Amino acid sequence: MKQFATLIKTLDSTNKTTLKVNALTKYFEQAEPKDKVWTIAILSHRRPPRPVNTTLMREWASELAKIPLWLFEESYHIVGDLAETIALVIPPSEESSEKSLHQFLDEIIKLKKQPEEDKKAYLFENWLSLNYYERFVFTKLITGSFRIGVSQKLMTRALSKATQIDEDILAYKLMGNWEPVKTSFNRLILEENKSDYLSKPYPFYLAYAIENEPQDLGTVQEWAAEHKWDGIRAQVIIRESELFVWSRGEELVSDKYPEFESFTEVIPDGTVLDGEILPFPKGEIGTFKDLQTRIGRKNVSKKLLEKTPVILKAYDVLEWKGKDIRSRSFKERRQILENLYTKTQDLDIPLQLSETISFSNWEEAAKERERSREVKSEGLMLKRWDSPYLVGRKKGDWWKWKVDPLTIDAVLTYAMRGHGRRSNLFTDYTFGLWDKEKNELVTFAKAYSGLTDAEFRKVDAWIKRNILERFGPVRSVKPQHVFEIAFEGIAESKRHKSGVATRFPRILRWRQDKKIEDANTLEDLKALIP
């Protein structure tokens, strides 16, 4: 634990990628194998289930610190991080534990089934016997929220330097549903285990948003264009007559989409398709809201399958007849995919082709992009015809050219403090629109991004002078400021007071030129629903 805590302290204290990679590399060279496996798991979001809820942790920490709970809660909202707050308020200790990281994690996993009094005793014992940073890391392991500015890609780079194994190979090894309690460092990283590859997906290739004008990319003929579908990015794998469906979040979701089992009867073994899972009610593409009825369901009932069927909109093939073909050009891969689709399109399977679109000039492409919402897409994808299928997010060959967001002018009504470096500022905002019949503001969205640091400080100073009421960490404020809110999608919702749910809301700009009477109404918002 001492070694892992030192690593986290180093990673958390710098923004320089080189220093982070060096610290991780040194750790992977020196740590014991079981600790290395758990570190890889933690940094790739494979954490053990939380054994204690945060409500109890806050109560117990305030008791141990001998301060009232209200004071702990106020401190927590100022600090912005529960583990850091606990590490600060509990009496300091100069002691240090000799237990390893994996020993702590074994104990934490077993703790979940223990009675409440045993959980409390375990936390008290460790909070009092660890120094400040070890206590901070220990609490992070308990809560499961490890955000330290280290991506899996950065971690993989360091692991590559420590083991001399190619980054792409490591990225592939770390895909899938391996569990840190059931594997070793040797098996996970160093060994070649062919049986492990039966269900394993490839690392996804991700696109950057287009930065300048599309004309800057060269001639339009160099690029394939297709619509950017708004569903769940997935790889569908058929190997040895078995089907596996992986989401981009590295979750095996085969059981959520039983419709795809029919692929095994008509698609050859050794095929991996990259595409988008889309809702397809009544024989046409639905909305993301339709798809949400399928997400998270443990059991997919016959009624749900009938109400919200899905299709795979395929746009790439990564493996063909058992061979990895990612190094071939996009044009070659598309030809294989189109030939496959031609042979299966008259069969009763939920597979469709994401059509590529050709243009004579960029003006034609822009017009197609403008009609994206008509075809239920988010814009266009631009892929260079000669591009291979790479790993992760790379610039140059794939770009997403999204349609301009929907926007509405809304009034700031509530605020909360932010997190991390913004924990002392009110930066999490709730916005309202006018209900014309009742002549009152009705909340419809929350947003916490889009302003500059200087603007956030200015709004924060105003909020602190204009608080009307307090509801725990939430503050209602005098309705005075108008902001333009952008969002990607919109749908009716019975769960929201406004009757509307927006997708990915964020602040576009502070409309200091407008009075609150000039803000939009709920009717204006609902008029944007397709």
Short mmCIF file of C-alpha atoms in Angstrom, two decimals:
data_model
loop_
_atom_site.label_atom_id
_atom_site.label_comp_id
_atom_site.label_asym_id
_atom_site.label_seq_id
_atom_site.Cartn_x
_atom_site.Cartn_y
_atom_site.Cartn_z
CA MET A 1 0.00 0.00 0.00
CA LYS A 2 2.85 2.35 0.82
CA GLN A 3 4.26 1.95 -2.69
CA PHE A 4 0.83 2.39 -4.34
CA ALA A 5 0.03 5.45 -2.21
CA THR A 6 3.34 7.02 -3.24
CA LEU A 7 2.47 6.36 -6.89
CA ILE A 8 -0.96 7.98 -6.56
CA LYS A 9 0.55 10.98 -4.78
CA THR A 10 3.04 11.44 -7.63
CA LEU A 11 0.36 11.06 -10.32
CA ASP A 12 -1.98 13.42 -8.52
CA SER A 13 0.63 16.14 -8.07
CA THR A 14 1.56 16.71 -11.72
CA ASN A 15 -0.13 17.50 -15.03
CA LYS A 16 2.92 16.49 -17.07
CA THR A 17 2.36 13.32 -19.07
CA THR A 18 6.07 12.43 -19.11
CA LEU A 19 6.30 12.49 -15.31
CA LYS A 20 3.16 10.37 -14.97
CA VAL A 21 4.44 7.78 -17.46
CA ASN A 22 7.83 7.65 -15.73
CA ALA A 23 6.22 7.16 -12.31
CA LEU A 24 3.97 4.38 -13.59
CA THR A 25 6.83 2.70 -15.45
CA LYS A 26 8.98 2.66 -12.32
CA TYR A 27 6.07 1.24 -10.32
CA PHE A 28 5.41 -1.56 -12.85
CA GLU A 29 9.09 -2.45 -12.80
CA GLN A 30 9.27 -2.71 -9.00
CA ALA A 31 5.86 -3.68 -7.57
CA GLU A 32 4.96 -7.25 -6.73
CA PRO A 33 2.90 -9.02 -9.43
CA LYS A 34 -0.43 -9.12 -7.55
CA ASP A 35 -0.20 -5.40 -6.83
CA LYS A 36 0.54 -4.71 -10.50
CA VAL A 37 -2.60 -6.59 -11.57
CA TRP A 38 -4.75 -4.60 -9.14
CA THR A 39 -3.17 -1.32 -10.24
CA ILE A 40 -3.97 -2.14 -13.88
CA ALA A 41 -7.52 -3.02 -12.82
CA ILE A 42 -8.03 0.20 -10.86
CA LEU A 43 -6.69 2.38 -13.68
CA SER A 44 -8.89 0.58 -16.24
CA HIS A 45 -12.06 0.94 -14.16
CA ARG A 46 -12.23 -2.62 -12.80
CA ARG A 47 -12.78 -1.79 -9.14
CA PRO A 48 -14.26 -4.01 -6.45
CA PRO A 49 -17.89 -3.33 -5.43
CA ARG A 50 -18.26 -0.61 -2.80
CA PRO A 51 -18.54 -2.40 0.59
CA VAL A 52 -19.82 0.62 2.58
CA ASN A 53 -22.21 3.32 1.41
CA THR A 54 -21.00 6.90 1.58
CA THR A 55 -23.73 7.97 4.02
CA LEU A 56 -22.34 5.63 6.66
CA MET A 57 -18.78 6.65 5.84
CA ARG A 58 -19.62 10.31 6.41
CA GLU A 59 -21.35 9.54 9.72
CA TRP A 60 -18.50 7.37 10.97
CA ALA A 61 -15.79 9.80 9.88
CA SER A 62 -17.49 12.70 11.70
CA GLU A 63 -17.80 10.51 14.80
CA LEU A 64 -14.12 9.55 14.69
CA ALA A 65 -13.10 13.16 14.09
CA LYS A 66 -15.37 14.24 17.00
CA ILE A 67 -17.12 16.91 14.95
CA PRO A 68 -20.87 17.30 14.27
CA LEU A 69 -22.13 15.79 11.04
CA TRP A 70 -23.27 19.18 9.70
CA LEU A 71 -19.71 20.50 10.02
CA PHE A 72 -18.35 17.43 8.22
CA GLU A 73 -20.91 17.91 5.43
CA GLU A 74 -20.00 21.59 5.05
CA SER A 75 -16.30 20.65 4.96
CA TYR A 76 -17.03 17.98 2.36
CA HIS A 77 -18.80 20.45 0.08
CA ILE A 78 -15.89 22.87 0.39
CA VAL A 79 -13.19 20.24 -0.21
CA GLY A 80 -15.20 18.53 -2.97
CA ASP A 81 -13.81 15.01 -2.45
CA LEU A 82 -15.02 12.57 0.22
CA ALA A 83 -11.74 10.67 0.60
CA GLU A 84 -9.75 13.88 0.93
CA THR A 85 -12.22 15.28 3.49
CA ILE A 86 -11.97 12.14 5.62
CA ALA A 87 -8.17 12.15 5.40
CA LEU A 88 -8.14 15.78 6.58
CA VAL A 89 -10.64 15.70 9.46
CA ILE A 90 -9.53 12.48 11.19
CA PRO A 91 -6.68 13.04 13.69
CA PRO A 92 -3.28 12.79 11.95
CA SER A 93 -1.16 9.67 12.25
CA GLU A 94 2.51 9.10 11.57
CA GLU A 95 2.02 5.34 11.32
CA SER A 96 2.22 3.41 8.07
CA SER A 97 0.97 0.00 7.01
CA GLU A 98 3.20 -2.78 5.76
CA LYS A 99 0.29 -4.55 4.08
CA SER A 100 0.38 -4.72 0.30
CA LEU A 101 -2.21 -3.24 -2.04
CA HIS A 102 -3.68 -6.64 -2.90
CA GLN A 103 -4.01 -7.56 0.79
CA PHE A 104 -6.07 -4.43 1.39
CA LEU A 105 -8.24 -5.17 -1.64
CA ASP A 106 -8.81 -8.78 -0.56
CA GLU A 107 -10.02 -7.42 2.79
CA ILE A 108 -12.24 -4.80 1.12
CA ILE A 109 -13.90 -7.44 -1.09
CA LYS A 110 -14.65 -9.63 1.96
CA LEU A 111 -15.88 -6.60 3.91
CA LYS A 112 -18.98 -6.25 1.71
CA LYS A 113 -20.65 -9.26 3.36
CA GLN A 114 -19.71 -8.31 6.92
CA PRO A 115 -22.19 -6.85 9.45
CA GLU A 116 -22.29 -3.08 9.86
CA GLU A 117 -20.45 -3.04 13.20
CA ASP A 118 -17.54 -5.00 11.68
CA LYS A 119 -17.35 -2.58 8.75
CA LYS A 120 -17.22 0.35 11.13
CA ALA A 121 -14.49 -1.27 13.22
CA TYR A 122 -12.43 -2.05 10.09
CA LEU A 123 -12.63 1.54 8.83
CA PHE A 124 -11.79 2.99 12.26
CA GLU A 125 -8.77 0.69 12.59
CA ASN A 126 -7.34 1.65 9.21
CA TRP A 127 -8.21 5.34 9.32
CA LEU A 128 -6.27 5.62 12.58
CA SER A 129 -3.30 3.46 11.56
CA LEU A 130 -2.50 5.03 8.17
CA ASN A 131 -0.73 8.28 7.43
CA TYR A 132 -2.56 11.05 5.57
CA TYR A 133 -1.96 9.93 1.97
CA GLU A 134 -2.34 6.22 2.69
CA ARG A 135 -5.63 7.03 4.43
CA PHE A 136 -6.72 9.05 1.40
CA VAL A 137 -5.90 6.18 -0.99
CA PHE A 138 -7.49 3.58 1.32
CA THR A 139 -10.74 5.58 1.37
CA LYS A 140 -10.62 5.95 -2.41
CA LEU A 141 -10.43 2.16 -2.69
CA ILE A 142 -13.48 1.85 -0.42
CA THR A 143 -15.55 4.39 -2.40
CA GLY A 144 -14.37 3.11 -5.79
CA SER A 145 -14.06 6.62 -7.26
CA PHE A 146 -10.46 6.81 -8.45
CA ARG A 147 -10.12 9.86 -10.69
CA ILE A 148 -6.48 10.91 -10.83
CA GLY A 149 -5.99 12.14 -14.37
CA VAL A 150 -4.53 8.91 -15.75
CA SER A 151 -6.18 7.41 -18.81
CA GLN A 152 -5.96 3.73 -19.66
CA LYS A 153 -3.95 4.73 -22.74
CA LEU A 154 -1.35 6.48 -20.57
CA MET A 155 -1.22 3.52 -18.20
CA THR A 156 -0.76 1.15 -21.17
CA ARG A 157 2.12 3.29 -22.45
CA ALA A 158 3.92 2.96 -19.11
CA LEU A 159 3.22 -0.78 -18.97
CA SER A 160 4.72 -1.10 -22.44
CA LYS A 161 7.90 0.67 -21.34
CA ALA A 162 8.17 -1.60 -18.28
CA THR A 163 7.57 -4.88 -20.14
CA GLN A 164 8.84 -4.06 -23.66
CA ILE A 165 5.53 -5.33 -25.06
CA ASP A 166 3.95 -3.30 -27.87
CA GLU A 167 1.23 -0.87 -26.73
CA ASP A 168 -1.34 -2.17 -29.23
CA ILE A 169 -0.80 -5.74 -28.06
CA LEU A 170 -1.22 -4.65 -24.44
CA ALA A 171 -4.38 -2.71 -25.30
CA TYR A 172 -5.79 -5.89 -26.83
CA LYS A 173 -4.74 -8.01 -23.82
CA LEU A 174 -6.52 -5.65 -21.44
CA MET A 175 -9.81 -5.73 -23.35
CA GLY A 176 -12.52 -8.09 -22.23
CA ASN A 177 -13.96 -9.24 -18.92
CA TRP A 178 -10.88 -10.37 -16.98
CA GLU A 179 -11.04 -10.07 -13.21
CA PRO A 180 -8.07 -9.11 -11.01
CA VAL A 181 -8.95 -11.74 -8.40
CA LYS A 182 -8.90 -14.52 -11.01
CA THR A 183 -5.76 -13.78 -13.01
CA SER A 184 -2.07 -13.16 -12.50
CA PHE A 185 0.27 -10.59 -14.01
CA ASN A 186 2.04 -13.35 -15.89
CA ARG A 187 -1.19 -14.69 -17.39
CA LEU A 188 -2.71 -11.28 -18.10
CA ILE A 189 0.34 -9.54 -19.56
CA LEU A 190 3.28 -11.85 -20.21
CA GLU A 191 1.77 -15.13 -21.42
CA GLU A 192 0.14 -15.86 -24.77
CA ASN A 193 -3.15 -17.65 -24.05
CA LYS A 194 -5.03 -18.46 -27.24
CA SER A 195 -8.16 -19.53 -25.36
CA ASP A 196 -8.47 -16.03 -23.92
CA TYR A 197 -8.96 -14.59 -27.38
CA LEU A 198 -12.19 -16.41 -28.26
CA SER A 199 -14.44 -13.60 -27.01
CA LYS A 200 -11.92 -10.77 -26.93
CA PRO A 201 -12.79 -7.58 -28.86
CA TYR A 202 -10.31 -5.19 -30.45
CA PRO A 203 -9.57 -1.75 -29.00
CA PHE A 204 -11.96 0.72 -30.58
CA TYR A 205 -10.75 3.36 -33.03
CA LEU A 206 -12.13 6.77 -31.99
CA ALA A 207 -12.49 9.98 -33.96
CA TYR A 208 -11.77 13.58 -33.04
CA ALA A 209 -14.25 16.36 -33.69
CA ILE A 210 -13.34 18.25 -36.84
CA GLU A 211 -11.25 21.28 -35.85
CA ASN A 212 -11.36 23.65 -38.80
CA GLU A 213 -13.22 23.73 -42.10
CA PRO A 214 -13.63 20.35 -43.87
CA GLN A 215 -11.97 21.86 -46.95
CA ASP A 216 -8.73 21.84 -44.94
CA LEU A 217 -8.78 18.04 -45.10
CA GLY A 218 -8.04 18.05 -48.84
CA THR A 219 -10.21 16.94 -51.72
CA VAL A 220 -13.56 15.41 -50.83
CA GLN A 221 -12.79 12.37 -52.99
CA GLU A 222 -10.12 11.26 -50.47
CA TRP A 223 -12.80 10.74 -47.85
CA ALA A 224 -15.64 8.34 -47.21
CA ALA A 225 -18.62 9.92 -45.47
CA GLU A 226 -21.41 8.24 -43.54
CA HIS A 227 -23.90 9.34 -40.93
CA LYS A 228 -22.85 9.35 -37.29
CA TRP A 229 -25.49 7.18 -35.68
CA ASP A 230 -26.73 7.90 -32.17
CA GLY A 231 -26.77 4.53 -30.46
CA ILE A 232 -24.35 2.25 -28.63
CA ARG A 233 -20.99 1.64 -30.30
CA ALA A 234 -20.33 -2.09 -30.28
CA GLN A 235 -18.29 -4.92 -31.70
CA VAL A 236 -20.12 -8.10 -32.62
CA ILE A 237 -17.86 -11.15 -32.65
CA ILE A 238 -18.59 -14.55 -34.21
CA ARG A 239 -15.95 -17.15 -33.38
CA GLU A 240 -16.33 -20.94 -33.19
CA SER A 241 -20.10 -20.57 -33.69
CA GLU A 242 -20.41 -18.39 -30.60
CA LEU A 243 -21.54 -14.76 -30.52
CA PHE A 244 -20.17 -12.02 -28.28
CA VAL A 245 -21.32 -8.40 -28.17
CA TRP A 246 -19.03 -5.82 -26.55
CA SER A 247 -19.88 -2.19 -25.87
CA ARG A 248 -17.28 0.54 -26.21
CA GLY A 249 -17.14 0.67 -22.42
CA GLU A 250 -15.69 -2.87 -22.48
CA GLU A 251 -18.89 -4.43 -21.18
CA LEU A 252 -19.99 -7.82 -22.48
CA VAL A 253 -23.66 -7.25 -23.37
CA SER A 254 -24.49 -10.32 -25.48
CA ASP A 255 -27.45 -11.23 -23.25
CA LYS A 256 -28.97 -7.76 -23.67
CA TYR A 257 -29.36 -8.19 -27.44
CA PRO A 258 -30.53 -11.77 -28.14
CA GLU A 259 -31.64 -10.69 -31.64
CA PHE A 260 -28.01 -10.90 -32.76
CA GLU A 261 -27.81 -14.67 -32.07
CA SER A 262 -29.19 -15.16 -35.59
CA PHE A 263 -25.86 -13.83 -36.96
CA THR A 264 -24.11 -17.11 -36.10
CA GLU A 265 -26.24 -18.94 -38.67
CA VAL A 266 -25.29 -16.76 -41.64
CA ILE A 267 -22.06 -14.87 -40.84
CA PRO A 268 -18.82 -16.88 -41.12
CA ASP A 269 -16.76 -17.80 -38.07
CA GLY A 270 -13.84 -15.49 -37.48
CA THR A 271 -15.78 -12.27 -38.15
CA VAL A 272 -15.70 -9.12 -36.03
CA LEU A 273 -18.04 -6.27 -37.00
CA ASP A 274 -17.78 -2.71 -35.72
CA GLY A 275 -21.03 -0.78 -35.69
CA GLU A 276 -23.81 0.93 -33.80
CA ILE A 277 -26.64 -0.73 -31.92
CA LEU A 278 -29.78 1.27 -32.78
CA PRO A 279 -33.41 0.99 -31.64
CA PHE A 280 -35.64 -0.04 -34.53
CA PRO A 281 -39.29 0.20 -33.45
CA LYS A 282 -41.92 -0.13 -36.18
CA GLY A 283 -39.24 -0.76 -38.79
CA GLU A 284 -37.43 2.57 -38.51
CA ILE A 285 -34.59 4.06 -36.48
CA GLY A 286 -35.81 5.31 -33.12
CA THR A 287 -34.33 7.72 -30.58
CA PHE A 288 -31.71 7.15 -27.92
CA LYS A 289 -34.55 7.37 -25.39
CA ASP A 290 -36.04 4.24 -27.02
CA LEU A 291 -32.71 2.48 -26.60
CA GLN A 292 -32.54 3.42 -22.90
CA THR A 293 -35.44 1.03 -22.26
CA ARG A 294 -33.01 -1.79 -23.16
CA ILE A 295 -29.96 -0.47 -21.33
CA GLY A 296 -29.47 -1.72 -17.79
CA ARG A 297 -32.24 -4.32 -17.91
CA LYS A 298 -31.16 -7.56 -16.30
CA ASN A 299 -33.81 -9.51 -18.16
CA VAL A 300 -34.98 -8.62 -21.65
CA SER A 301 -38.61 -9.72 -21.81
CA LYS A 302 -40.45 -10.88 -24.92
CA LYS A 303 -42.67 -7.80 -24.62
CA LEU A 304 -39.63 -5.47 -24.58
CA LEU A 305 -38.11 -7.26 -27.57
CA GLU A 306 -41.32 -6.67 -29.48
CA LYS A 307 -41.70 -3.04 -28.37
CA THR A 308 -38.07 -1.98 -28.88
CA PRO A 309 -36.20 -4.29 -31.26
CA VAL A 310 -32.66 -3.33 -32.22
CA ILE A 311 -30.43 -3.58 -35.27
CA LEU A 312 -26.68 -3.43 -35.79
CA LYS A 313 -25.76 -0.65 -38.20
CA ALA A 314 -22.39 -2.02 -39.34
CA TYR A 315 -19.69 0.28 -40.67
CA ASP A 316 -16.48 -1.73 -40.47
CA VAL A 317 -15.10 -5.25 -40.32
CA LEU A 318 -12.01 -5.85 -38.18
CA GLU A 319 -11.56 -9.58 -38.49
CA TRP A 320 -12.43 -11.75 -41.46
CA LYS A 321 -12.13 -15.54 -41.69
CA GLY A 322 -10.15 -15.49 -38.45
CA LYS A 323 -7.58 -12.95 -39.64
CA ASP A 324 -7.02 -9.50 -38.14
CA ILE A 325 -7.51 -7.13 -41.11
CA ARG A 326 -7.26 -3.81 -39.27
CA SER A 327 -4.05 -2.92 -41.11
CA ARG A 328 -5.84 -3.02 -44.48
CA SER A 329 -7.27 0.21 -45.88
CA PHE A 330 -10.76 1.32 -44.99
CA LYS A 331 -11.69 0.88 -48.66
CA GLU A 332 -10.65 -2.80 -48.61
CA ARG A 333 -12.42 -3.46 -45.33
CA ARG A 334 -15.59 -1.79 -46.58
CA GLN A 335 -15.57 -3.93 -49.71
CA ILE A 336 -15.48 -7.07 -47.55
CA LEU A 337 -18.29 -5.70 -45.39
CA GLU A 338 -20.44 -4.75 -48.38
CA ASN A 339 -19.95 -8.19 -49.97
CA LEU A 340 -21.02 -9.78 -46.67
CA TYR A 341 -24.08 -7.55 -46.45
CA THR A 342 -25.08 -8.32 -50.06
CA LYS A 343 -25.20 -12.03 -49.15
CA THR A 344 -27.25 -11.49 -45.98
CA GLN A 345 -29.53 -8.51 -46.71
CA ASP A 346 -32.48 -10.65 -47.82
CA LEU A 347 -32.25 -12.84 -44.72
CA ASP A 348 -34.26 -12.17 -41.58
CA ILE A 349 -31.44 -10.88 -39.39
CA PRO A 350 -31.12 -7.47 -37.64
CA LEU A 351 -28.13 -6.30 -39.67
CA GLN A 352 -27.97 -3.15 -41.78
CA LEU A 353 -25.13 -1.41 -43.57
CA SER A 354 -24.12 2.13 -42.66
CA GLU A 355 -24.01 3.45 -46.20
CA THR A 356 -21.04 5.50 -47.36
CA ILE A 357 -21.92 8.68 -49.23
CA SER A 358 -19.94 10.22 -52.09
CA PHE A 359 -19.85 13.95 -52.83
CA SER A 360 -18.56 16.06 -55.70
CA ASN A 361 -17.55 18.87 -53.35
CA TRP A 362 -17.60 19.88 -49.68
CA GLU A 363 -20.70 22.03 -50.19
CA GLU A 364 -22.68 18.87 -50.99
CA ALA A 365 -21.29 17.26 -47.84
CA ALA A 366 -22.38 20.27 -45.76
CA LYS A 367 -25.94 19.98 -47.12
CA GLU A 368 -26.06 16.29 -46.18
CA ARG A 369 -24.83 17.14 -42.69
CA GLU A 370 -27.64 19.70 -42.32
CA ARG A 371 -30.27 16.99 -42.81
CA SER A 372 -28.76 14.71 -40.16
CA ARG A 373 -31.58 15.04 -37.67
CA GLU A 374 -34.05 14.04 -40.39
CA VAL A 375 -32.38 10.62 -40.61
CA LYS A 376 -31.87 10.33 -36.79
CA SER A 377 -28.11 10.91 -36.87
CA GLU A 378 -25.76 13.30 -35.06
CA GLY A 379 -23.90 14.46 -38.16
CA LEU A 380 -21.32 12.90 -40.45
CA MET A 381 -18.27 10.72 -39.99
CA LEU A 382 -15.37 11.37 -42.37
CA LYS A 383 -12.92 8.50 -42.88
CA ARG A 384 -9.93 8.56 -45.18
CA TRP A 385 -10.30 5.79 -47.75
CA ASP A 386 -6.73 4.57 -47.27
CA SER A 387 -6.80 4.58 -43.45
CA PRO A 388 -6.10 1.48 -41.32
CA TYR A 389 -8.16 0.77 -38.19
CA LEU A 390 -6.03 2.17 -35.38
CA VAL A 391 -6.19 1.95 -31.58
CA GLY A 392 -7.82 4.65 -29.48
CA ARG A 393 -8.27 8.29 -30.39
CA LYS A 394 -5.96 9.41 -33.18
CA LYS A 395 -5.90 12.55 -35.30
CA GLY A 396 -5.69 12.51 -39.06
CA ASP A 397 -7.76 9.73 -40.60
CA TRP A 398 -11.14 9.75 -38.85
CA TRP A 399 -13.13 12.86 -37.98
CA LYS A 400 -16.63 13.43 -36.63
CA TRP A 401 -18.47 16.41 -38.13
CA LYS A 402 -21.46 16.76 -35.86
CA VAL A 403 -24.51 18.83 -36.61
CA ASP A 404 -24.77 22.12 -34.72
CA PRO A 405 -26.39 21.62 -31.30
CA LEU A 406 -29.88 22.70 -30.36
CA THR A 407 -29.91 25.80 -28.16
CA ILE A 408 -32.24 27.61 -25.78
CA ASP A 409 -31.91 30.68 -23.52
CA ALA A 410 -32.54 29.81 -19.86
CA VAL A 411 -32.37 31.43 -16.42
CA LEU A 412 -29.95 30.38 -13.68
CA THR A 413 -32.08 29.18 -10.72
CA TYR A 414 -29.91 26.90 -8.52
CA ALA A 415 -26.20 26.34 -7.92
CA MET A 416 -23.85 23.86 -6.22
CA ARG A 417 -20.13 23.91 -5.60
CA GLY A 418 -17.97 22.11 -8.13
CA HIS A 419 -15.43 19.36 -7.56
CA GLY A 420 -11.65 19.14 -7.63
CA ARG A 421 -10.02 22.45 -8.41
CA ARG A 422 -13.48 24.07 -8.51
CA SER A 423 -14.58 22.83 -5.08
CA ASN A 424 -14.48 26.38 -3.65
CA LEU A 425 -16.60 27.81 -6.46
CA PHE A 426 -20.26 27.48 -7.36
CA THR A 427 -19.95 26.00 -10.86
CA ASP A 428 -22.73 23.37 -11.08
CA TYR A 429 -25.84 25.16 -12.26
CA THR A 430 -29.54 24.39 -12.74
CA PHE A 431 -31.52 26.33 -15.31
CA GLY A 432 -35.19 27.13 -15.77
CA LEU A 433 -37.55 28.17 -18.56
CA TRP A 434 -40.78 30.14 -18.34
CA ASP A 435 -44.10 28.39 -17.90
CA LYS A 436 -46.28 31.04 -19.56
CA GLU A 437 -49.54 29.88 -17.97
CA LYS A 438 -48.18 29.97 -14.42
CA ASN A 439 -45.71 32.80 -15.06
CA GLU A 440 -42.96 30.90 -13.21
CA LEU A 441 -39.61 29.33 -14.00
CA VAL A 442 -39.53 25.54 -14.32
CA THR A 443 -36.19 23.76 -14.12
CA PHE A 444 -35.25 21.67 -17.15
CA ALA A 445 -31.48 21.03 -17.21
CA LYS A 446 -28.21 21.08 -15.27
CA ALA A 447 -24.85 22.11 -16.69
CA TYR A 448 -21.36 22.67 -15.32
CA SER A 449 -19.20 23.37 -18.35
CA GLY A 450 -18.86 25.97 -21.07
CA LEU A 451 -17.70 29.10 -19.24
CA THR A 452 -14.13 30.37 -18.93
CA ASP A 453 -12.42 30.29 -15.53
CA ALA A 454 -12.82 34.07 -15.31
CA GLU A 455 -16.56 33.81 -16.04
CA PHE A 456 -17.01 31.06 -13.46
CA ARG A 457 -15.31 33.24 -10.82
CA LYS A 458 -17.52 36.19 -11.73
CA VAL A 459 -20.73 34.11 -11.57
CA ASP A 460 -19.56 32.51 -8.30
CA ALA A 461 -19.03 35.92 -6.68
CA TRP A 462 -22.53 36.98 -7.76
CA ILE A 463 -24.10 33.72 -6.47
CA LYS A 464 -22.56 34.17 -3.00
CA ARG A 465 -24.20 37.61 -2.77
CA ASN A 466 -27.60 36.49 -4.06
CA ILE A 467 -28.48 33.22 -2.31
CA LEU A 468 -32.19 32.94 -1.49
CA GLU A 469 -32.46 29.50 0.17
CA ARG A 470 -30.27 26.55 1.14
CA PHE A 471 -31.16 22.91 0.49
CA GLY A 472 -28.14 20.94 1.76
CA PRO A 473 -25.36 21.67 -0.77
CA VAL A 474 -27.82 23.32 -3.19
CA ARG A 475 -28.46 27.08 -3.20
CA SER A 476 -31.40 28.76 -4.85
CA VAL A 477 -30.42 32.12 -6.30
CA LYS A 478 -32.16 35.30 -7.36
CA PRO A 479 -33.31 34.84 -10.98
CA GLN A 480 -31.30 37.45 -12.80
CA HIS A 481 -28.89 35.89 -15.32
CA VAL A 482 -29.62 34.30 -18.70
CA PHE A 483 -27.40 31.65 -20.32
CA GLU A 484 -27.58 30.01 -23.73
CA ILE A 485 -27.73 26.26 -23.19
CA ALA A 486 -26.70 23.84 -25.94
CA PHE A 487 -27.71 20.17 -26.10
CA GLU A 488 -27.44 17.31 -28.55
CA GLY A 489 -30.89 15.78 -28.32
CA ILE A 490 -34.32 16.23 -26.79
CA ALA A 491 -37.24 13.96 -25.92
CA GLU A 492 -40.42 13.93 -23.85
CA SER A 493 -39.91 12.64 -20.30
CA LYS A 494 -42.32 11.86 -17.46
CA ARG A 495 -39.41 11.83 -15.00
CA HIS A 496 -38.65 15.54 -15.37
CA LYS A 497 -40.78 18.35 -13.97
CA SER A 498 -40.50 20.18 -17.29
CA GLY A 499 -41.76 17.11 -19.17
CA VAL A 500 -38.62 17.20 -21.32
CA ALA A 501 -35.19 15.53 -21.13
CA THR A 502 -32.18 17.04 -22.91
CA ARG A 503 -29.04 15.15 -23.88
CA PHE A 504 -25.55 16.44 -23.00
CA PRO A 505 -26.58 19.95 -21.90
CA ARG A 506 -23.78 22.51 -21.50
CA ILE A 507 -23.41 26.26 -21.32
CA LEU A 508 -22.76 27.87 -24.69
CA ARG A 509 -22.46 31.45 -23.48
CA TRP A 510 -23.51 33.90 -20.80
CA ARG A 511 -26.19 36.18 -22.30
CA GLN A 512 -25.45 39.35 -20.35
CA ASP A 513 -27.31 41.22 -23.10
CA LYS A 514 -30.63 39.63 -22.11
CA LYS A 515 -33.07 40.12 -19.26
CA ILE A 516 -34.78 37.12 -17.67
CA GLU A 517 -38.05 38.16 -19.33
CA ASP A 518 -36.33 37.45 -22.66
CA ALA A 519 -35.52 33.83 -21.78
CA ASN A 520 -37.30 31.05 -23.66
CA THR A 521 -40.43 29.21 -22.57
CA LEU A 522 -41.19 25.52 -22.07
CA GLU A 523 -43.28 25.73 -25.23
CA ASP A 524 -40.19 26.88 -27.14
CA LEU A 525 -38.28 23.89 -25.79
CA LYS A 526 -41.00 21.38 -26.61
CA ALA A 527 -41.22 22.77 -30.15
CA LEU A 528 -37.70 21.36 -30.69
CA ILE A 529 -38.85 17.77 -30.03
CA PRO A 530 -38.78 15.93 -33.37
#
